[in-house]
mmCIF file of C-alpha atoms in Angstrom:
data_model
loop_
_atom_site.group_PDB
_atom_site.id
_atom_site.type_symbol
_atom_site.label_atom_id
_atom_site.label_comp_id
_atom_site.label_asym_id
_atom_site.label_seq_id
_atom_site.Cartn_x
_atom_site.Cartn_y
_atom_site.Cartn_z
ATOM 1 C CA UNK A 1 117.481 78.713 73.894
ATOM 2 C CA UNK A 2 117.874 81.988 75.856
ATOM 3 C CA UNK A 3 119.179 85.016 74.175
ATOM 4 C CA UNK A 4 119.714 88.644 76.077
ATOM 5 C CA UNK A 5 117.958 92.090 74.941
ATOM 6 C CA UNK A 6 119.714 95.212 76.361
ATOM 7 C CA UNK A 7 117.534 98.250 76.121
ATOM 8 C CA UNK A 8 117.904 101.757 77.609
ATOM 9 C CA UNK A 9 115.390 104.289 79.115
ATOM 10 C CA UNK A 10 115.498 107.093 81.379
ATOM 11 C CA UNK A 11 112.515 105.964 83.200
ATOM 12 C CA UNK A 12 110.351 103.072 83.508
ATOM 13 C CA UNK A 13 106.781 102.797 83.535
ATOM 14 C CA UNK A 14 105.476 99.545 85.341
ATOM 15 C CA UNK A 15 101.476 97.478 84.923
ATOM 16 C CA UNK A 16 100.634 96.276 87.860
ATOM 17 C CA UNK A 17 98.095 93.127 87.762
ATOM 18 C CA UNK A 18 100.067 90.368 85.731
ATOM 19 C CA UNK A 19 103.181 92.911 85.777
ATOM 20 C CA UNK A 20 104.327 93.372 89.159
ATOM 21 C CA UNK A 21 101.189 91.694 90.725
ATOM 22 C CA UNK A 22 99.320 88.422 89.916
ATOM 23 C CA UNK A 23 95.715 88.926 90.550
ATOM 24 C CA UNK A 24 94.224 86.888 88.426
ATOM 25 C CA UNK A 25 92.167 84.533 90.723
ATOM 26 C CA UNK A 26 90.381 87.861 92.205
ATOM 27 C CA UNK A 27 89.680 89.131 88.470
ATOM 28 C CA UNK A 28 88.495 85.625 87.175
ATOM 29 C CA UNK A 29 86.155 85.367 90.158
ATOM 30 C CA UNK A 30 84.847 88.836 89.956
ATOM 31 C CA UNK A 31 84.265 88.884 86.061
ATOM 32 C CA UNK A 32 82.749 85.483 85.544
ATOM 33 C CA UNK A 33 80.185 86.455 88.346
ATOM 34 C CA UNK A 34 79.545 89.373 86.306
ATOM 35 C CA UNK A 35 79.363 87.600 83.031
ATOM 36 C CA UNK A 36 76.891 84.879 84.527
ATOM 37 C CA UNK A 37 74.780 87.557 85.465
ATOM 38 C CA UNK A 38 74.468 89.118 82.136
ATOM 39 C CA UNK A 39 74.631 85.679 80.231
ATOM 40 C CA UNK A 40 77.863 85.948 78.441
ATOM 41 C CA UNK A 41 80.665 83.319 78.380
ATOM 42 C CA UNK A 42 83.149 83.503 80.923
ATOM 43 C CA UNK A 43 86.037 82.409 78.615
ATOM 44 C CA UNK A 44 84.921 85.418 75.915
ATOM 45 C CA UNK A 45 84.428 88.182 78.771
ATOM 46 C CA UNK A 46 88.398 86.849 80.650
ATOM 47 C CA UNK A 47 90.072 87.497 76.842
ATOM 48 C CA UNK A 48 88.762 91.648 76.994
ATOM 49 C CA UNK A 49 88.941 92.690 80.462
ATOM 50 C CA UNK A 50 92.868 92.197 81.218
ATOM 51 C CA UNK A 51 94.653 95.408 81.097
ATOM 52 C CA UNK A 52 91.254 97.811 80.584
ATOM 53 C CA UNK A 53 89.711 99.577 83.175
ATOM 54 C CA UNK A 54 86.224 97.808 83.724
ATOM 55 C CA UNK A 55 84.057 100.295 82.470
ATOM 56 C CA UNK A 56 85.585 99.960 78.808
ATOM 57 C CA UNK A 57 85.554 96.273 79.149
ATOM 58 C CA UNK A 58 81.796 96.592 79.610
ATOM 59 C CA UNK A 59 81.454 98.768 76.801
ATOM 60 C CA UNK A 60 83.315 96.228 74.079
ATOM 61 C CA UNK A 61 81.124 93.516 75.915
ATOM 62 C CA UNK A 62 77.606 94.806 76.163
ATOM 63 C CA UNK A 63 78.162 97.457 73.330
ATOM 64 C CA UNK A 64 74.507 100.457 73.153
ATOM 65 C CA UNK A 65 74.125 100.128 76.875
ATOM 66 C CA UNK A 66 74.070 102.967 78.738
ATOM 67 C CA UNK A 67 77.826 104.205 79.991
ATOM 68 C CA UNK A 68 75.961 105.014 83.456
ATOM 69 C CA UNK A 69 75.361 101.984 83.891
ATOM 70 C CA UNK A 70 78.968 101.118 83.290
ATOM 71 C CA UNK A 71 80.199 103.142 85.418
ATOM 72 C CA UNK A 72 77.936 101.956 88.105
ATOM 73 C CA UNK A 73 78.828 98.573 87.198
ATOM 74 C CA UNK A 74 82.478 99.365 87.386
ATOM 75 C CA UNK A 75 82.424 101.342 91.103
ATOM 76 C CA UNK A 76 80.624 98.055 92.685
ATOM 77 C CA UNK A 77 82.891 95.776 91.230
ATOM 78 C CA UNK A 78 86.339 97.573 92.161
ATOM 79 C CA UNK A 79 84.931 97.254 95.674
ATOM 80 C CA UNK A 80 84.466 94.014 95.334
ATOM 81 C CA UNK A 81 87.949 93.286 93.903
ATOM 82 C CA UNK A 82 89.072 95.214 96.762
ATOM 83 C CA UNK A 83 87.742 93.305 99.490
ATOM 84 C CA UNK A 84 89.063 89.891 97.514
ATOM 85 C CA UNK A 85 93.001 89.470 97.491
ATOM 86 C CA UNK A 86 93.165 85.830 98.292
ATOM 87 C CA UNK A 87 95.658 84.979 96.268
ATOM 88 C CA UNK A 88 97.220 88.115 95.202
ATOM 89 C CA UNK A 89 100.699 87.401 95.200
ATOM 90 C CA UNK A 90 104.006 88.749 93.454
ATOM 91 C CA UNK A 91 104.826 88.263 90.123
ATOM 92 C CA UNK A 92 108.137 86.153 90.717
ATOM 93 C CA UNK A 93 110.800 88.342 90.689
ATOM 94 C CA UNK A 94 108.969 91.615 91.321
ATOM 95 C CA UNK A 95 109.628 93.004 94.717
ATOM 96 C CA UNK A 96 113.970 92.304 93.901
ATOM 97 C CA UNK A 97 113.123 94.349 90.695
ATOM 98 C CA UNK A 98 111.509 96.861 92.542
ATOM 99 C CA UNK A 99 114.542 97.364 95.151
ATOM 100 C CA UNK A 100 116.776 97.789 92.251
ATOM 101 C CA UNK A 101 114.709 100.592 90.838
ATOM 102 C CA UNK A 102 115.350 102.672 94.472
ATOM 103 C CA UNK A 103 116.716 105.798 93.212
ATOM 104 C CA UNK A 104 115.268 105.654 89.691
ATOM 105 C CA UNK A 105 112.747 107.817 87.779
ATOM 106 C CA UNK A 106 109.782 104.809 87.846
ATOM 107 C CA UNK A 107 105.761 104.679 87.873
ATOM 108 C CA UNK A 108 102.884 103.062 88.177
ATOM 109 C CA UNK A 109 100.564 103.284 85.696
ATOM 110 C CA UNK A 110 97.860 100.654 86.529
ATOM 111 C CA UNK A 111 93.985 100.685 85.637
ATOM 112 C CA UNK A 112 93.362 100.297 88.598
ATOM 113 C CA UNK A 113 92.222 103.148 91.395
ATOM 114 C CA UNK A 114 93.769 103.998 94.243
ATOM 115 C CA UNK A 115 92.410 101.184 96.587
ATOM 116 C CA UNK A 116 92.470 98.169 94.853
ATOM 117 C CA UNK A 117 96.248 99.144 93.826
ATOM 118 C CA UNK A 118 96.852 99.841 97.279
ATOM 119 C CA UNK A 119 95.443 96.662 98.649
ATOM 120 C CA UNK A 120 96.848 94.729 95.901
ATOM 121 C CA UNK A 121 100.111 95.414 96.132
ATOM 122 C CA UNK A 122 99.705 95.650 99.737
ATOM 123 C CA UNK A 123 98.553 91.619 99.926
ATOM 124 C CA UNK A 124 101.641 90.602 97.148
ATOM 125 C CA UNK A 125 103.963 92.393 99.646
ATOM 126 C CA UNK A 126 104.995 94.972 97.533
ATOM 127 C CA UNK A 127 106.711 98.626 98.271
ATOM 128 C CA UNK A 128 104.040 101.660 95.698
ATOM 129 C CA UNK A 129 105.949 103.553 93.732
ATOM 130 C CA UNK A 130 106.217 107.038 94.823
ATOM 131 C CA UNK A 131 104.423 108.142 91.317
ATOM 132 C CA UNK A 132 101.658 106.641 90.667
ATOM 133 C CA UNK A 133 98.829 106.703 87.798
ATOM 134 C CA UNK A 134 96.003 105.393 88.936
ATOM 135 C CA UNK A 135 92.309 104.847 87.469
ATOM 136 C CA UNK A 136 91.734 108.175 89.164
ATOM 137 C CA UNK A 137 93.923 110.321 87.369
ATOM 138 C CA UNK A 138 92.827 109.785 83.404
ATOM 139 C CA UNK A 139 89.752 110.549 81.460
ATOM 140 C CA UNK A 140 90.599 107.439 79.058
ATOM 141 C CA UNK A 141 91.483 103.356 79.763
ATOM 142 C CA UNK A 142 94.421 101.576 78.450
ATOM 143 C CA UNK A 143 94.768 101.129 75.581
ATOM 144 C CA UNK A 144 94.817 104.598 75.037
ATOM 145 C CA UNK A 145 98.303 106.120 75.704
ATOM 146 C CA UNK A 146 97.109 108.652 78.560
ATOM 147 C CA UNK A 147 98.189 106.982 81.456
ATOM 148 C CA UNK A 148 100.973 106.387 80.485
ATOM 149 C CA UNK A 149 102.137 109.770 78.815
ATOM 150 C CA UNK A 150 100.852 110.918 82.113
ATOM 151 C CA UNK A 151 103.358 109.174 83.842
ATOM 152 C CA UNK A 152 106.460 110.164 81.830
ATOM 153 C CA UNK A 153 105.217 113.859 82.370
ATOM 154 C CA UNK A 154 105.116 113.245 86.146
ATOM 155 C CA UNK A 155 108.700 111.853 86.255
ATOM 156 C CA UNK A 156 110.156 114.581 83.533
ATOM 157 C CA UNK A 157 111.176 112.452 80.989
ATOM 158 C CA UNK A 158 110.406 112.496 77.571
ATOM 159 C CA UNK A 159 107.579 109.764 76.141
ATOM 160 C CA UNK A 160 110.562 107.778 73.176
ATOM 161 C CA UNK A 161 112.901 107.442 76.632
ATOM 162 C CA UNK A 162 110.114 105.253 78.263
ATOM 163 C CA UNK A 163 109.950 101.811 78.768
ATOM 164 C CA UNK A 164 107.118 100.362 79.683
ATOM 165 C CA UNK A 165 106.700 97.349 81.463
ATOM 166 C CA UNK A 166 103.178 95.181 80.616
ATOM 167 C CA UNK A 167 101.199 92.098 79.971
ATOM 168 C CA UNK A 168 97.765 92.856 78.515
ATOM 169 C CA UNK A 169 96.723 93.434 75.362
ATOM 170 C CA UNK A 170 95.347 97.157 75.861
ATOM 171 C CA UNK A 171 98.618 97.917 77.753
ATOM 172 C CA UNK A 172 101.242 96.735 75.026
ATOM 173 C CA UNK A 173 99.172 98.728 72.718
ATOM 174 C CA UNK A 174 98.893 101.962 74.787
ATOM 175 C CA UNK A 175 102.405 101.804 75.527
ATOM 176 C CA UNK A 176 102.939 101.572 71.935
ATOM 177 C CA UNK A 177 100.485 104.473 71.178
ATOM 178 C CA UNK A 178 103.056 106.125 73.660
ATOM 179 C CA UNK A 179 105.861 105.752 71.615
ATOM 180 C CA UNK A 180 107.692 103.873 74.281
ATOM 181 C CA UNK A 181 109.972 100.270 73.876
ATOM 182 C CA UNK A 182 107.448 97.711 75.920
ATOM 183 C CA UNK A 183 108.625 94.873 78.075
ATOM 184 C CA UNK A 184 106.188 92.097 77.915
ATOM 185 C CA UNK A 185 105.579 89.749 81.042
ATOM 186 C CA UNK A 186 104.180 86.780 80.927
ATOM 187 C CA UNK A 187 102.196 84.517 78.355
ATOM 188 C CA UNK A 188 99.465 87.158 77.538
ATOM 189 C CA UNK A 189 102.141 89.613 76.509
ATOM 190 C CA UNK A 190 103.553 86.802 74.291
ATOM 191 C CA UNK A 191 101.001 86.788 71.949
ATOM 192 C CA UNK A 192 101.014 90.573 71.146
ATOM 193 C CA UNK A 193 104.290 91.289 70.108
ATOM 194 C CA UNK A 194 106.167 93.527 72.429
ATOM 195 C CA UNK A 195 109.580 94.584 71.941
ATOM 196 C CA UNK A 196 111.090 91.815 73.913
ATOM 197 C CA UNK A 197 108.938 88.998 76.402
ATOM 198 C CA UNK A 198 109.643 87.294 79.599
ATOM 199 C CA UNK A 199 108.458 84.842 81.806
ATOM 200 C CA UNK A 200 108.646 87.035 84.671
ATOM 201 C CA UNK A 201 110.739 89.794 86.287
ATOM 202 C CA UNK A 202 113.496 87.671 87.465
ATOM 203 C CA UNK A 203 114.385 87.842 83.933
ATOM 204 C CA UNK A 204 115.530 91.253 84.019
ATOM 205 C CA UNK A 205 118.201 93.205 85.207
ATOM 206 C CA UNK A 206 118.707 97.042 85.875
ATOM 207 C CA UNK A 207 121.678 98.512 86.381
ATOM 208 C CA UNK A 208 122.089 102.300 86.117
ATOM 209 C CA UNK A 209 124.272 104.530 83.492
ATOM 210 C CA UNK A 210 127.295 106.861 84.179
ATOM 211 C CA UNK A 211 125.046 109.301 81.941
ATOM 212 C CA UNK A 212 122.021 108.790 84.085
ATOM 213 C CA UNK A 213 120.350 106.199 82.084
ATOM 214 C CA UNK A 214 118.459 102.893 83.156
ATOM 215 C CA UNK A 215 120.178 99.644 80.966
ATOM 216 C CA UNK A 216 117.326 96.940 81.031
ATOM 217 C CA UNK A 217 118.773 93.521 80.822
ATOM 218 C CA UNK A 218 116.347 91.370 79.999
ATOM 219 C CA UNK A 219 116.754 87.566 78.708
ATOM 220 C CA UNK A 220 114.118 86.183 76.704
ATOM 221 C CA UNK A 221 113.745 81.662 75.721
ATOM 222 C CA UNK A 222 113.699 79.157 78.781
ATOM 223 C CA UNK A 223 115.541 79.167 81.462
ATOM 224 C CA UNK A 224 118.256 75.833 80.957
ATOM 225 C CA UNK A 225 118.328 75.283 84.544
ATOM 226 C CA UNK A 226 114.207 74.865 84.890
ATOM 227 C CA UNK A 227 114.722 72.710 81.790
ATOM 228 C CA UNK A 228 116.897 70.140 83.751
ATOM 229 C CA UNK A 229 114.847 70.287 87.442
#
C-alpha cells in the first residue's frame, strides 16, 4: 500500500550521511575500530553514533571521561573518515532531488565538518549546497536544534516553515526541537516517528508555489512495481 503526504515549507533543511549520502560502511568501520579499542560492543556503540557529532557519541558511551579527550578522539577520527569513502555513494534518488531544489531556499545541516562533508559528497557525486551548517559552525550536536535553527536563519526563513529532511535518531529529534515538519529517510528514521518516512529520495517530489512556497510530495508504503520485479 502506498499513500501520498503533501507538505509545504519555504525552505528545506537536508542530513547528509543516510539523507542525501550513504556512508555507512566508512562509519561502521571507523566506530567498531574505536569500540574494539575501548572494549565496548560494536552493535551497542553503531545504535548512538548515527546522526551525533562524535564527540557526544563518546560522551553517552564512555560517560565521566574527560571531554578533552573526546574531542581529541573526535579530530583523529574525522580524519580518518575523511581519508575512507569507499563506498560512499548516493542515497538513491538524491542528486535528481537535489537538481530540483536549484533555485530554492535549501541547507545543509550535517554533523559533519567541512572536509568529511566535502569529500563525502564529493565521492557520492553530489553538487554542496550553497548554505551549509557544518560541525564547524555550532557549539552543540544534533540532537539539539542549533544547527538546524542556524540554518533557517541563514536562508531567512522562519524555524515552523522548515522542513527538515533526516534519518537518525538525534536528527528527527533536533529537527523536532526546531519546530520544523521532518521527512524521515530510510529504516532508521522509521522507527522514530517522523512526520512522514520514505525509503529514499526518489520518493519525493518538489515542485515550487505561485506564492513562493516549496510543496513536498512525498509517498510513503512500498513501491507496487518493486513488489512485482
Amino acid at each position: 500500500m502506498t499513500a501520498t503526504a503533501v507538505l509545504t515549507a519555504r525552505a528545506l533543511l537536508l542530513d547528509m550521511d543516510g539523507t542525501l549520502v550513504n556512508s555507512d560502511a566508512s562509519v561502521e568501520r571507523v566506530w567498531r575500530r574505536w569500540a574494539d579499542h575501548h572494549g565496548l560492543d560494536g552493535d551497542e556503540v553503531m545504535k548512538v553514533v548515527h546522526g551525533r557529532q562524535g564527540y557526544a557519541s563518546m560522551a553517552l558511551l564512555l560517560p565521566g571521561r574527560p571531554m578533552a579527550q573526546n574531542h581529541a578522539d573526535n579530530a583523529r577520527m574525522l580524519a580518518e573518515e575523511t581519508a575512507d569513502t569507499d563506498g560512499v555513494v548516493e542515497i538513491p534518488g538524491a542528486r535528481a532531488f537535489l537538481a530540483s531544489l536549484a533555485g530554492l531556499p535549501h541547507a545543509l545541516v550535517t554533523s559533519a565538518d567541512v572536509a568529511l562533508s566535502t569529500a563525502r559528497m564529493a565521492a557520492a557525486g553530489l553538487d554542496l549546497p550553497e548554505v551549509r551548517i557544518t560541525a564547524e559552525s555550532v557549539g552543540a550536536s544534533k540532537p539539539d536544534p542549533e544547527g538546524f535553527l542556524k540554518g533557517a536563519a541563514e536562508l531567512g526563513v522562519a524555524p515552523e516553515d522548515c522542513v527538515v529532511f533526516e534519518d537518525s535518531g538525534a536528527g528527527i529529534a533536533a529537527g523536532r526541537a526546531a519546530g520544523m515538519k521532518v521527512v524521515g529517510i530510510g529504516p532508521r528514521a522509521a522507527v522514530h516517528a517522523p512526520d512522514v518516512v520514505v525509503r529514499d529520495l526518489t520518493r519525493v517530489r518538489v515542485e515550487a508555489a505561485d506564492d513562493g512556497t516549496i510543496r513536498l510530495s512525498v509517498t510513503e508504503g512500498e513501491d507496487p512495481d518493486a513488489q512485482r520485479r
